[in-house]
Amino acid sequence: MGLPHANKPHACKQFGSSPQPVYASWPNRAVGKFWERLHAHQGKHASIAARVNSLYTHPIKSCRAVKVEKAEVMSTGLKYDRQFTFAELQNPEGKPNSAFSGSTGWHFVTQRKYGRLANIHLEIWVPDPESPDYSPDQPNVLSDGVLRVRYPDLKCDSRKPELKIFDIPYCPTEDQVLALGFTMEQLTVWKDRPNALLIASTTHTSPPEWIKDIQAYIGCSKPFALFRVATGHNRQVFRNAPRKQQLGYQSVTGFADAYPLHILGLSSVADLDRKLVSVMPELTESTALRFRANIYFEGPAAFAEDTWKRIRIGQSIYYVACRTTRCELPNTDQRTGKKHLSQPSKLMRSYRNIDPGAGVSKACLGMQMVPAAEWGIIKVGDEIEVLETGAHHYILQ
């Protein structure tokens, strides 16, 4: 149900880093070369090459992202992305409840309901053959590394509480699953109900302290749990995604909302931010990370990505399946977990209701993608080549 932690997970090295603003301290002072280029070229699509500015993976859905310079792209998206999720038990006593379809059982949770999930910090530790304690049979090597979770200690009186730590095997073997007491349970993720690996739950006879701590920290009053995507139980993606006949494989995802990858242009975010300061004077930096994309790119004018249909990033091709429709989650400040009452959602709805399939109440920002191959590599600095453009029409769940 989670391993005791040491100063450093045995036989591992850290992969990636804590997220920083995609471009720094906007709009209070000069913000470096990207912002200068953005001002110089805003509105000019001309010959500016699109390039990957930054990459983010989110190992536990709705928790703090991990910034990486290079990533493997799997059929489910970036490696490590949204492979875990917290969940709460809906209607545990089985009483009639019209709020959910099939409402009993475990349901995933996000910042839409629990903004403090943004303050759950994550570290990815991967096997390191150069480590002095490395061995092919070392448990952390067998599990393809460790996910380290840091969360605020509610018992600390400080305004900036210390972070408590626990470790989880990233991809536990069958033997580790048995030894650690993990079990398979059905989990509701939107309209899907995949079988998933239950890591820990407050319903267990002797739950680990960390699951009870996080339940209390985010303010969840229902039975609470952490799940992992189970091998062979990914969720199939249809709707706007290319079909198996086109890809050669069926598009899948883990615990992402809908599609494997999310790409967003920094010029598009900057356009929103310029408008946003008039209604959010307290804004002191870009809202980019609030949109929790995997790939942020720089270069073209705002919203150039709106018509992309197929692109090449580095050596790999991606199908741009549809626009990203926006809920209220971007109203949560990713640095604090505090939610604004209306912004930026209200502002986006005033000028980004652009997709006839999404409905009149859904603003769009960024694009959802499916990799053309089941494996690839993407790096910061990779050039993005637009291979096909066209119209998009969002298909609802």
Coordinates of C-alpha atoms in Angstrom, one line a residue:
M1 CA 0.0 0.0 0.0
G2 CA 3.0 2.3 -0.5
L3 CA 6.6 1.7 0.4
P4 CA 8.6 3.3 3.3
H5 CA 10.8 6.1 1.8
A6 CA 14.5 6.7 2.1
N7 CA 16.5 9.8 1.2
K8 CA 16.6 8.5 -2.3
P9 CA 14.8 5.5 -3.7
H10 CA 17.3 2.6 -4.1
A11 CA 18.8 2.0 -7.5
C12 CA 17.0 5.1 -9.0
K13 CA 17.7 8.6 -10.3
Q14 CA 15.2 11.4 -10.6
F15 CA 13.5 12.0 -13.9
G16 CA 12.1 15.5 -14.6
S17 CA 11.6 18.3 -12.1
S18 CA 9.0 20.4 -10.4
P19 CA 7.1 22.7 -12.8
Q20 CA 8.0 26.3 -13.1
P21 CA 6.1 29.0 -15.0
V22 CA 6.2 28.2 -18.7
Y23 CA 7.4 31.7 -19.2
A24 CA 8.3 33.7 -16.1
S25 CA 6.6 36.3 -14.0
W26 CA 4.3 37.8 -16.5
P27 CA 3.2 40.6 -16.7
N28 CA 5.0 42.5 -13.9
R29 CA 8.5 42.7 -15.5
A30 CA 10.4 41.8 -18.7
V31 CA 10.1 38.1 -19.2
G32 CA 12.9 37.0 -21.5
K33 CA 13.4 35.9 -25.1
F34 CA 10.1 34.1 -25.6
W35 CA 8.0 37.0 -24.5
E36 CA 10.1 39.4 -26.7
R37 CA 9.5 37.2 -29.7
L38 CA 5.8 36.9 -28.9
H39 CA 5.5 40.7 -28.8
A40 CA 7.5 41.1 -32.0
H41 CA 5.5 38.5 -34.0
Q42 CA 2.1 38.4 -32.4
G43 CA -0.6 38.2 -35.1
K44 CA 2.0 37.2 -37.8
H45 CA 1.8 33.6 -38.7
A46 CA 4.3 34.0 -41.6
S47 CA 7.5 32.0 -41.3
I48 CA 7.8 31.5 -37.6
A49 CA 8.6 27.8 -36.9
A50 CA 6.5 26.1 -34.3
R51 CA 8.7 24.4 -31.7
V52 CA 8.1 22.5 -28.5
N53 CA 8.7 24.9 -25.6
S54 CA 8.1 22.6 -22.7
L55 CA 6.8 19.1 -21.8
Y56 CA 4.7 18.1 -18.7
T57 CA 3.6 14.7 -17.5
H58 CA 1.0 14.3 -14.7
P59 CA 1.5 10.9 -13.0
I60 CA -1.5 11.3 -10.7
K61 CA -4.5 12.9 -12.3
S62 CA -5.1 16.5 -11.1
C63 CA -1.9 16.6 -9.0
R64 CA 1.2 18.7 -9.5
A65 CA 2.8 18.1 -12.9
V66 CA 6.4 17.0 -13.6
K67 CA 8.4 18.9 -16.1
V68 CA 10.6 16.9 -18.5
E69 CA 13.0 17.7 -21.3
K70 CA 12.4 14.5 -23.2
A71 CA 9.7 11.9 -23.0
E72 CA 8.6 8.6 -24.5
V73 CA 5.3 8.8 -26.3
M74 CA 3.2 5.6 -25.7
S75 CA -0.2 4.7 -27.2
T76 CA -1.7 6.3 -24.0
G77 CA 0.3 9.5 -24.3
L78 CA 3.5 10.6 -22.6
K79 CA 5.0 7.9 -20.4
Y80 CA 3.9 8.3 -16.8
D81 CA 1.0 10.6 -17.7
R82 CA -2.2 10.1 -15.7
Q83 CA -1.4 6.5 -14.8
F84 CA -2.8 7.1 -11.2
T85 CA -5.9 8.8 -9.9
F86 CA -7.5 9.4 -6.5
A87 CA -11.1 8.3 -6.2
E88 CA -14.0 8.5 -3.7
L89 CA -16.7 6.0 -3.1
Q90 CA -20.0 7.2 -4.3
N91 CA -23.1 6.2 -2.4
P92 CA -21.3 3.6 -0.3
E93 CA -24.5 2.5 1.4
G94 CA -26.2 1.8 -2.0
K95 CA -29.1 4.3 -1.5
P96 CA -31.0 5.5 -4.6
N97 CA -29.1 8.5 -6.1
S98 CA -30.1 10.3 -9.3
A99 CA -26.9 12.4 -9.4
F100 CA -24.9 9.6 -11.1
S101 CA -25.7 6.9 -13.6
G102 CA -24.6 3.7 -11.9
S103 CA -23.6 5.9 -8.9
T104 CA -22.4 3.3 -6.5
G105 CA -18.7 2.4 -6.5
W106 CA -15.4 4.2 -6.9
H107 CA -15.4 7.4 -9.0
F108 CA -12.2 9.4 -10.0
V109 CA -11.8 12.8 -8.5
T110 CA -10.1 16.0 -9.8
Q111 CA -9.4 19.6 -9.0
R112 CA -12.9 20.4 -10.3
K113 CA -14.1 19.3 -6.9
Y114 CA -10.9 19.2 -4.8
G115 CA -8.6 22.1 -5.7
R116 CA -6.0 21.2 -3.1
L117 CA -4.9 18.3 -5.2
A118 CA -2.8 20.9 -7.0
N119 CA -0.6 20.9 -3.9
I120 CA 0.2 17.2 -4.0
H121 CA 3.8 17.2 -5.4
L122 CA 5.1 14.3 -7.5
E123 CA 8.6 13.0 -8.4
I124 CA 9.4 10.3 -10.9
W125 CA 12.4 8.1 -10.0
V126 CA 13.6 5.7 -12.7
P127 CA 16.0 2.7 -12.6
D128 CA 19.7 3.9 -12.8
P129 CA 22.2 1.3 -13.9
E130 CA 25.0 3.6 -12.6
S131 CA 23.6 3.6 -9.1
P132 CA 25.9 1.6 -6.7
D133 CA 22.9 -0.4 -5.4
Y134 CA 21.5 -1.2 -8.8
S135 CA 20.6 -4.8 -9.6
P136 CA 18.2 -6.2 -12.1
D137 CA 16.4 -7.9 -9.2
Q138 CA 16.1 -4.8 -7.1
P139 CA 12.4 -4.2 -6.4
N140 CA 12.5 -0.6 -7.7
V141 CA 14.1 -1.8 -10.9
L142 CA 11.5 -4.6 -11.3
S143 CA 8.7 -2.0 -10.9
D144 CA 10.2 0.3 -13.6
G145 CA 10.9 2.9 -10.9
V146 CA 9.1 4.7 -8.1
L147 CA 6.6 7.5 -7.9
R148 CA 7.4 9.7 -4.9
V149 CA 4.5 11.7 -3.5
R150 CA 4.9 14.7 -1.2
Y151 CA 1.9 16.3 0.5
P152 CA 1.4 19.1 3.1
D153 CA 1.5 18.0 6.7
L154 CA -1.7 19.3 8.3
K155 CA -0.2 18.9 11.8
C156 CA 2.4 21.6 11.0
D157 CA 1.5 25.0 12.3
S158 CA 3.6 26.9 9.7
R159 CA 1.9 28.9 7.0
K160 CA 4.1 26.9 4.6
P161 CA 3.8 23.3 6.0
E162 CA 6.4 20.7 5.6
L163 CA 5.8 18.0 3.1
K164 CA 5.3 14.4 4.1
I165 CA 6.6 11.7 1.8
F166 CA 5.6 8.2 0.6
D167 CA 6.7 6.1 -2.4
I168 CA 4.7 3.8 -4.7
P169 CA 6.2 1.3 -7.2
Y170 CA 5.5 2.8 -10.6
C171 CA 4.5 -0.4 -12.4
P172 CA 4.4 -3.2 -9.8
T173 CA 5.0 -6.8 -10.8
E174 CA 2.5 -9.5 -10.1
D175 CA 4.6 -10.6 -7.1
Q176 CA 4.7 -7.0 -5.8
V177 CA 0.9 -6.6 -6.3
L178 CA 0.4 -9.7 -4.1
A179 CA 3.0 -8.8 -1.5
L180 CA 1.7 -5.2 -1.1
G181 CA -2.0 -6.2 -1.0
F182 CA -3.1 -4.3 -4.1
T183 CA -6.4 -5.5 -5.6
M184 CA -8.4 -5.1 -8.7
E185 CA -11.6 -3.0 -8.5
Q186 CA -13.9 -1.3 -11.0
L187 CA -13.4 2.4 -11.3
T188 CA -15.7 4.9 -13.0
V189 CA -13.9 7.5 -15.2
W190 CA -16.6 9.5 -16.9
K191 CA -18.7 6.9 -18.9
D192 CA -16.0 4.2 -18.7
R193 CA -15.8 1.6 -15.9
P194 CA -12.4 0.0 -16.3
N195 CA -10.9 -2.5 -13.9
A196 CA -8.0 -0.7 -12.1
L197 CA -5.4 -1.5 -9.5
L198 CA -6.5 -0.3 -6.0
I199 CA -3.3 0.8 -4.3
A200 CA -4.7 2.0 -0.9
S201 CA -8.1 2.9 0.5
T202 CA -9.5 4.3 3.7
T203 CA -12.0 1.4 3.6
H204 CA -9.1 -1.1 4.3
T205 CA -8.9 -2.5 7.8
S206 CA -5.5 -0.8 8.4
P207 CA -5.1 1.9 5.8
P208 CA -1.8 3.7 5.5
E209 CA -1.5 7.0 7.2
W210 CA -0.9 8.9 3.9
I211 CA -4.2 8.0 2.3
K212 CA -6.0 9.3 5.4
D213 CA -3.8 12.4 5.5
I214 CA -4.5 13.3 1.9
Q215 CA -8.3 12.6 2.3
A216 CA -8.3 15.1 5.2
Y217 CA -6.1 17.6 3.4
I218 CA -8.3 17.9 0.3
G219 CA -11.5 17.9 2.4
C220 CA -13.0 14.6 1.1
S221 CA -15.7 13.2 3.5
K222 CA -16.3 10.0 1.5
P223 CA -14.2 6.8 1.5
F224 CA -11.1 7.7 -0.4
A225 CA -8.6 5.7 -2.5
L226 CA -5.6 5.8 -4.9
F227 CA -5.8 3.7 -8.1
R228 CA -3.4 2.8 -10.9
V229 CA -4.2 1.9 -14.5
A230 CA -4.1 -1.9 -14.6
T231 CA -2.1 -3.6 -17.4
G232 CA -4.4 -4.5 -20.2
H233 CA -7.2 -2.3 -19.0
N234 CA -6.7 1.0 -20.8
R235 CA -9.8 2.9 -22.0
Q236 CA -10.4 2.8 -25.7
V237 CA -10.8 6.2 -27.4
F238 CA -13.4 6.8 -30.1
R239 CA -15.4 10.0 -30.8
N240 CA -13.0 12.3 -32.8
A241 CA -10.0 9.9 -32.7
P242 CA -8.8 8.2 -35.8
R243 CA -10.0 4.6 -36.1
K244 CA -7.9 1.4 -35.9
Q245 CA -8.2 0.9 -39.7
Q246 CA -6.3 4.2 -40.0
L247 CA -3.8 3.9 -37.2
G248 CA -3.2 0.2 -37.2
Y249 CA -4.1 0.1 -33.5
Q250 CA -7.0 1.3 -31.4
S251 CA -6.4 4.6 -29.7
V252 CA -6.3 4.2 -25.9
T253 CA -5.8 6.3 -22.8
G254 CA -5.2 5.7 -19.1
F255 CA -6.9 8.1 -16.7
A256 CA -6.8 11.2 -19.0
D257 CA -10.2 12.7 -19.5
A258 CA -10.6 11.8 -23.2
Y259 CA -7.5 11.6 -25.5
P260 CA -3.9 10.6 -25.1
L261 CA -2.2 14.0 -25.6
H262 CA -3.0 17.7 -25.1
I263 CA -1.1 20.4 -27.0
L264 CA -1.4 24.2 -26.4
G265 CA 0.2 27.2 -28.1
L266 CA 1.8 29.8 -25.8
S267 CA 0.7 32.6 -28.1
S268 CA -2.9 31.4 -27.5
V269 CA -2.4 31.5 -23.7
A270 CA -0.8 35.0 -24.0
D271 CA -3.8 36.3 -25.9
L272 CA -6.0 35.1 -23.1
D273 CA -3.7 36.5 -20.4
R274 CA -3.6 40.0 -22.0
K275 CA -7.4 40.1 -21.8
L276 CA -7.5 38.5 -18.4
V277 CA -5.5 41.2 -16.5
S278 CA -8.4 43.6 -16.9
V279 CA -10.7 41.3 -14.9
M280 CA -8.0 39.6 -12.8
P281 CA -5.7 42.4 -11.7
E282 CA -4.1 40.1 -9.1
L283 CA -2.7 37.9 -12.0
T284 CA 1.1 37.9 -11.7
E285 CA 2.2 35.1 -14.1
S286 CA 1.0 33.2 -17.1
T287 CA -2.1 30.9 -16.8
A288 CA -0.5 28.3 -19.0
L289 CA 0.0 25.6 -16.4
R290 CA -3.7 25.9 -15.4
F291 CA -4.6 24.2 -18.6
R292 CA -2.5 21.1 -17.7
A293 CA -1.3 20.4 -21.3
N294 CA 1.4 17.9 -22.1
I295 CA 3.0 19.9 -24.9
Y296 CA 3.4 23.7 -24.9
F297 CA 4.7 25.1 -28.2
E298 CA 5.9 28.5 -29.2
G299 CA 6.2 30.3 -32.6
P300 CA 2.9 30.8 -34.5
A301 CA 0.2 33.4 -33.8
A302 CA -2.5 32.8 -31.3
F303 CA -4.9 29.9 -32.1
A304 CA -3.0 28.7 -35.1
E305 CA -3.5 25.2 -33.7
D306 CA -7.3 25.5 -34.0
T307 CA -7.2 24.1 -37.6
W308 CA -4.4 21.6 -37.3
K309 CA -5.4 18.1 -38.3
R310 CA -2.1 16.2 -38.6
I311 CA 1.4 17.3 -37.6
R312 CA 4.9 16.0 -37.2
I313 CA 6.8 16.7 -34.0
G314 CA 10.5 15.7 -34.4
Q315 CA 10.4 12.4 -36.1
S316 CA 6.8 11.3 -35.1
I317 CA 3.4 12.1 -36.6
Y318 CA 0.3 12.9 -34.6
Y319 CA -3.4 13.2 -35.4
V320 CA -4.9 16.3 -34.0
A321 CA -8.3 14.8 -33.1
C322 CA -10.3 17.8 -31.8
R323 CA -10.3 20.9 -29.8
T324 CA -10.0 20.8 -26.0
T325 CA -13.3 22.0 -24.4
R326 CA -12.8 23.7 -21.1
C327 CA -14.4 23.1 -17.8
E328 CA -13.9 25.2 -14.6
L329 CA -10.7 23.5 -13.7
P330 CA -8.4 26.3 -15.1
N331 CA -10.0 28.6 -12.4
T332 CA -7.7 26.8 -9.9
D333 CA -4.3 28.4 -9.3
Q334 CA -1.8 25.6 -9.8
R335 CA 0.6 27.2 -7.3
T336 CA -1.9 27.3 -4.4
G337 CA -4.9 25.1 -5.1
K338 CA -7.2 28.1 -4.6
K339 CA -10.1 28.5 -7.0
H340 CA -11.2 31.8 -8.5
L341 CA -15.0 32.2 -8.6
S342 CA -15.3 32.7 -12.3
Q343 CA -12.0 33.4 -14.2
P344 CA -10.6 32.5 -16.6
S345 CA -13.6 30.4 -17.6
K346 CA -16.0 33.3 -17.9
L347 CA -13.6 35.3 -20.1
M348 CA -12.9 32.3 -22.4
R349 CA -16.7 31.7 -22.9
S350 CA -17.0 35.3 -24.1
Y351 CA -14.8 34.7 -27.2
R352 CA -13.7 31.1 -27.4
N353 CA -17.0 29.4 -28.1
I354 CA -15.8 28.4 -31.5
D355 CA -16.7 24.8 -32.0
P356 CA -20.3 24.0 -33.1
G357 CA -20.1 20.5 -31.6
A358 CA -19.1 21.6 -28.2
G359 CA -22.2 23.6 -27.4
V360 CA -22.8 27.3 -26.5
S361 CA -21.4 27.0 -23.0
K362 CA -18.1 25.4 -23.7
A363 CA -15.0 27.5 -24.6
C364 CA -12.1 25.8 -26.4
L365 CA -8.4 26.2 -25.9
G366 CA -5.7 23.8 -27.1
M367 CA -6.1 20.6 -29.0
Q368 CA -6.4 16.9 -28.3
M369 CA -4.0 14.5 -30.1
V370 CA -3.5 10.8 -30.9
P371 CA 0.0 9.5 -31.8
A372 CA 0.2 7.8 -35.2
A373 CA 2.5 5.1 -33.7
E374 CA 2.4 3.3 -30.4
W375 CA 5.9 4.5 -29.5
G376 CA 8.0 7.5 -30.1
I377 CA 10.2 10.2 -28.6
I378 CA 9.5 13.9 -28.1
K379 CA 12.0 16.6 -26.9
V380 CA 11.9 20.2 -26.0
G381 CA 13.1 22.1 -29.0
D382 CA 11.6 19.7 -31.5
E383 CA 10.2 21.5 -34.6
I384 CA 6.5 21.1 -35.3
E385 CA 5.6 20.7 -39.0
V386 CA 1.9 21.1 -39.9
L387 CA 1.0 18.4 -42.5
E388 CA -2.7 18.9 -42.8
T389 CA -5.3 21.5 -41.7
G390 CA -9.1 21.5 -41.8
A391 CA -12.3 22.1 -39.9
H392 CA -13.1 20.5 -36.5
H393 CA -16.4 19.5 -35.0
Y394 CA -16.3 18.3 -31.5
I395 CA -18.2 15.1 -30.6
L396 CA -19.6 15.1 -27.0
Q397 CA -19.2 12.1 -24.7

